[in-house]
Amino acid sequence: MLASGGGSNLEAILAAGIPVAVVVVDRPCRATELADEAGVESELVEWNDDRLDFTHRVVDALERRGVEVVAMAGFMRILDKPIFDAFPGRVLNTHPSLLPSFRGAHAVADALEAGVKVTGCTIHVAVPEVDAGPILSQEAVPVLDDDTVDTLHERIKAVEHRLYPDTIKKFMESA
Ligand code: GRF
C-alpha cells in the first residue's frame, strides 16, 4: 500500500484480511502507526523533488517485498512510468469522486463547488495520467444541502472503506 495521510483505507484493508506486504509512505503519517500496530512493515521513501528518482525508490521498496498488487490510498505524489512498467495493470487507486468527473487533489471541494447532487468514489487501475485508467467499481454518495468538504468526504470515505477492500479482493482473485 502507498499512503500519505490518515490511513483509514489502509485500516479498512487490513481489517478485511487482505495481506499487506509493506506500507510505503512519503512522509511521517498515521499510516505508519497503523502498519506498526498490525505488525506490517513500513518504509518511508522521502520526496526529493525528483519524480523519476522517487518513483524508482518506491518501486524498489515494493519489489524487495515481492509485492504483486499496489494499492494507493491518499498517496499525495504523482508517480512516474517505472511503477506502471514494474506492475503493469496492477496499480490500483481510490478517488473520492465519480470519475471521470472531478479529477485531481480537490475532488470533494470541486464537487461541492459545482453544486452536484450526487458524487461518490471510484476504484480504478492507475495509469500515468492522474485519476484516469480502467474503472473497477464505483458507488454514488448523495450531496446533502448542509454538507461541508469534511462531512461529505467522511461519507465518501465510509463507502471507500467497504468498496476498496471488496474490489481489491475481487481483483486479486481474478488476477
Ligand atoms: C480517500 O478519500 C482517497 O480517495 C483520497 O484521499 C483519501 C485518503 O484517506 N485520495 P485515508 O488516508 O485512507 O484516510
GROMACS .gro file of N, CA and C in nm, residues 9 93-112 114 116 118-124 130-133 135-143 152-153 155-157 159-160 163:
model
  153
    9ASN      N    1  -0.820   0.407   0.480
    9ASN     CA    2  -0.838   0.298   0.382
    9ASN      C    3  -0.744   0.182   0.411
   93ASN      N    4  -0.607   0.248  -0.741
   93ASN     CA    5  -0.623   0.374  -0.668
   93ASN      C    6  -0.770   0.392  -0.631
   94THR      N    7  -0.793   0.461  -0.522
   94THR     CA    8  -0.929   0.504  -0.489
   94THR      C    9  -0.934   0.655  -0.498
   95HIS      N   10  -1.043   0.706  -0.556
   95HIS     CA   11  -1.055   0.850  -0.577
   95HIS      C   12  -1.193   0.895  -0.528
   96PRO      N   13  -1.200   1.007  -0.454
   96PRO     CA   14  -1.328   1.047  -0.395
   96PRO      C   15  -1.419   1.127  -0.487
   97SER      N   16  -1.446   1.072  -0.603
   97SER     CA   17  -1.549   1.129  -0.694
   97SER      C   18  -1.590   1.018  -0.789
   98LEU      N   19  -1.694   1.046  -0.866
   98LEU     CA   20  -1.735   0.953  -0.972
   98LEU      C   21  -1.656   0.992  -1.097
   99LEU      N   22  -1.540   0.932  -1.115
   99LEU     CA   23  -1.459   0.962  -1.234
   99LEU      C   24  -1.539   0.927  -1.360
  100PRO      N   25  -1.526   1.000  -1.469
  100PRO     CA   26  -1.419   1.098  -1.493
  100PRO      C   27  -1.448   1.239  -1.442
  101SER      N   28  -1.554   1.257  -1.361
  101SER     CA   29  -1.576   1.390  -1.304
  101SER      C   30  -1.480   1.415  -1.188
  102PHE      N   31  -1.436   1.536  -1.175
  102PHE     CA   32  -1.361   1.585  -1.060
  102PHE      C   33  -1.232   1.507  -1.033
  103ARG      N   34  -1.146   1.506  -1.134
  103ARG     CA   35  -1.011   1.452  -1.113
  103ARG      C   36  -0.931   1.548  -1.025
  104GLY      N   37  -0.821   1.500  -0.970
  104GLY     CA   38  -0.729   1.588  -0.900
  104GLY      C   39  -0.742   1.583  -0.750
  105ALA      N   40  -0.660   1.663  -0.684
  105ALA     CA   41  -0.643   1.656  -0.539
  105ALA      C   42  -0.756   1.721  -0.460
  106HIS      N   43  -0.848   1.792  -0.530
  106HIS     CA   44  -0.955   1.862  -0.457
  106HIS      C   45  -1.092   1.815  -0.503
  107ALA      N   46  -1.105   1.686  -0.524
  107ALA     CA   47  -1.226   1.631  -0.586
  107ALA      C   48  -1.351   1.660  -0.504
  108VAL      N   49  -1.343   1.652  -0.372
  108VAL     CA   50  -1.463   1.671  -0.289
  108VAL      C   51  -1.503   1.819  -0.292
  109ALA      N   52  -1.407   1.907  -0.275
  109ALA     CA   53  -1.436   2.051  -0.280
  109ALA      C   54  -1.488   2.091  -0.417
  110ASP      N   55  -1.431   2.034  -0.522
  110ASP     CA   56  -1.473   2.068  -0.658
  110ASP      C   57  -1.617   2.023  -0.683
  111ALA      N   58  -1.654   1.905  -0.629
  111ALA     CA   59  -1.792   1.856  -0.647
  111ALA      C   60  -1.889   1.949  -0.574
  112LEU      N   61  -1.853   1.989  -0.451
  112LEU     CA   62  -1.938   2.082  -0.375
  112LEU      C   63  -1.954   2.214  -0.451
  114ALA      N   64  -1.926   2.271  -0.762
  114ALA     CA   65  -2.003   2.255  -0.886
  114ALA      C   66  -2.152   2.241  -0.858
  116VAL      N   67  -2.312   1.968  -0.762
  116VAL     CA   68  -2.373   1.839  -0.798
  116VAL      C   69  -2.450   1.783  -0.679
  118VAL      N   70  -2.509   1.450  -0.652
  118VAL     CA   71  -2.457   1.315  -0.627
  118VAL      C   72  -2.309   1.314  -0.664
  119THR      N   73  -2.227   1.261  -0.575
  119THR     CA   74  -2.087   1.236  -0.610
  119THR      C   75  -2.058   1.092  -0.567
  120GLY      N   76  -1.937   1.060  -0.524
  120GLY     CA   77  -1.913   0.922  -0.483
  120GLY      C   78  -1.766   0.888  -0.483
  121CYS      N   79  -1.736   0.762  -0.509
  121CYS     CA   80  -1.596   0.721  -0.515
  121CYS      C   81  -1.577   0.620  -0.628
  122THR      N   82  -1.453   0.614  -0.671
  122THR     CA   83  -1.417   0.528  -0.784
  122THR      C   84  -1.291   0.451  -0.748
  123ILE      N   85  -1.295   0.321  -0.768
  123ILE     CA   86  -1.173   0.240  -0.757
  123ILE      C   87  -1.132   0.207  -0.901
  124HIS      N   88  -1.007   0.238  -0.933
  124HIS     CA   89  -0.965   0.219  -1.073
  124HIS      C   90  -0.821   0.172  -1.080
  130VAL      N   91  -0.309   1.114  -1.435
  130VAL     CA   92  -0.365   1.114  -1.299
  130VAL      C   93  -0.517   1.096  -1.300
  131ASP      N   94  -0.565   1.006  -1.210
  131ASP     CA   95  -0.709   0.981  -1.194
  131ASP      C   96  -0.775   0.940  -1.324
  132ALA      N   97  -0.701   0.863  -1.401
  132ALA     CA   98  -0.755   0.802  -1.523
  132ALA      C   99  -0.727   0.652  -1.513
  133GLY      N  100  -0.766   0.579  -1.616
  133GLY     CA  101  -0.742   0.435  -1.614
  133GLY      C  102  -0.871   0.360  -1.594
  135ILE      N  103  -1.192   0.175  -1.491
  135ILE     CA  104  -1.269   0.180  -1.366
  135ILE      C  105  -1.308   0.038  -1.326
  136LEU      N  106  -1.280   0.004  -1.200
  136LEU     CA  107  -1.315  -0.129  -1.148
  136LEU      C  108  -1.448  -0.127  -1.074
  137SER      N  109  -1.473  -0.021  -0.998
  137SER     CA  110  -1.600  -0.011  -0.926
  137SER      C  111  -1.625   0.134  -0.888
  138GLN      N  112  -1.753   0.164  -0.870
  138GLN     CA  113  -1.794   0.300  -0.830
  138GLN      C  114  -1.916   0.289  -0.743
  139GLU      N  115  -1.931   0.388  -0.654
  139GLU     CA  116  -2.055   0.393  -0.578
  139GLU      C  117  -2.092   0.540  -0.555
  140ALA      N  118  -2.220   0.568  -0.567
  140ALA     CA  119  -2.267   0.706  -0.554
  140ALA      C  120  -2.288   0.742  -0.406
  141VAL      N  121  -2.265   0.869  -0.375
  141VAL     CA  122  -2.292   0.924  -0.242
  141VAL      C  123  -2.369   1.054  -0.263
  142PRO      N  124  -2.487   1.070  -0.202
  142PRO     CA  125  -2.562   1.194  -0.221
  142PRO      C  126  -2.494   1.312  -0.151
  143VAL      N  127  -2.505   1.428  -0.213
  143VAL     CA  128  -2.455   1.551  -0.150
  143VAL      C  129  -2.572   1.614  -0.076
  152LEU      N  130  -1.888   1.570   0.374
  152LEU     CA  131  -1.907   1.492   0.251
  152LEU      C  132  -1.794   1.391   0.233
  153HIS      N  133  -1.671   1.435   0.259
  153HIS     CA  134  -1.557   1.343   0.242
  153HIS      C  135  -1.567   1.225   0.340
  155ARG      N  136  -1.841   1.085   0.450
  155ARG     CA  137  -1.938   0.987   0.399
  155ARG      C  138  -1.884   0.912   0.278
  156ILE      N  139  -1.805   0.981   0.196
  156ILE     CA  140  -1.743   0.912   0.082
  156ILE      C  141  -1.643   0.807   0.134
  157LYS      N  142  -1.565   0.847   0.234
  157LYS     CA  143  -1.466   0.752   0.288
  157LYS      C  144  -1.534   0.629   0.346
  159VAL      N  145  -1.786   0.482   0.241
  159VAL     CA  146  -1.813   0.392   0.128
  159VAL      C  147  -1.682   0.329   0.078
  160GLU      N  148  -1.578   0.412   0.065
  160GLU     CA  149  -1.448   0.358   0.021
  160GLU      C  150  -1.402   0.243   0.111
  163LEU      N  151  -1.589  -0.050  -0.023
  163LEU     CA  152  -1.574  -0.079  -0.166
  163LEU      C  153  -1.429  -0.112  -0.204
   0.00000   0.00000   0.00000
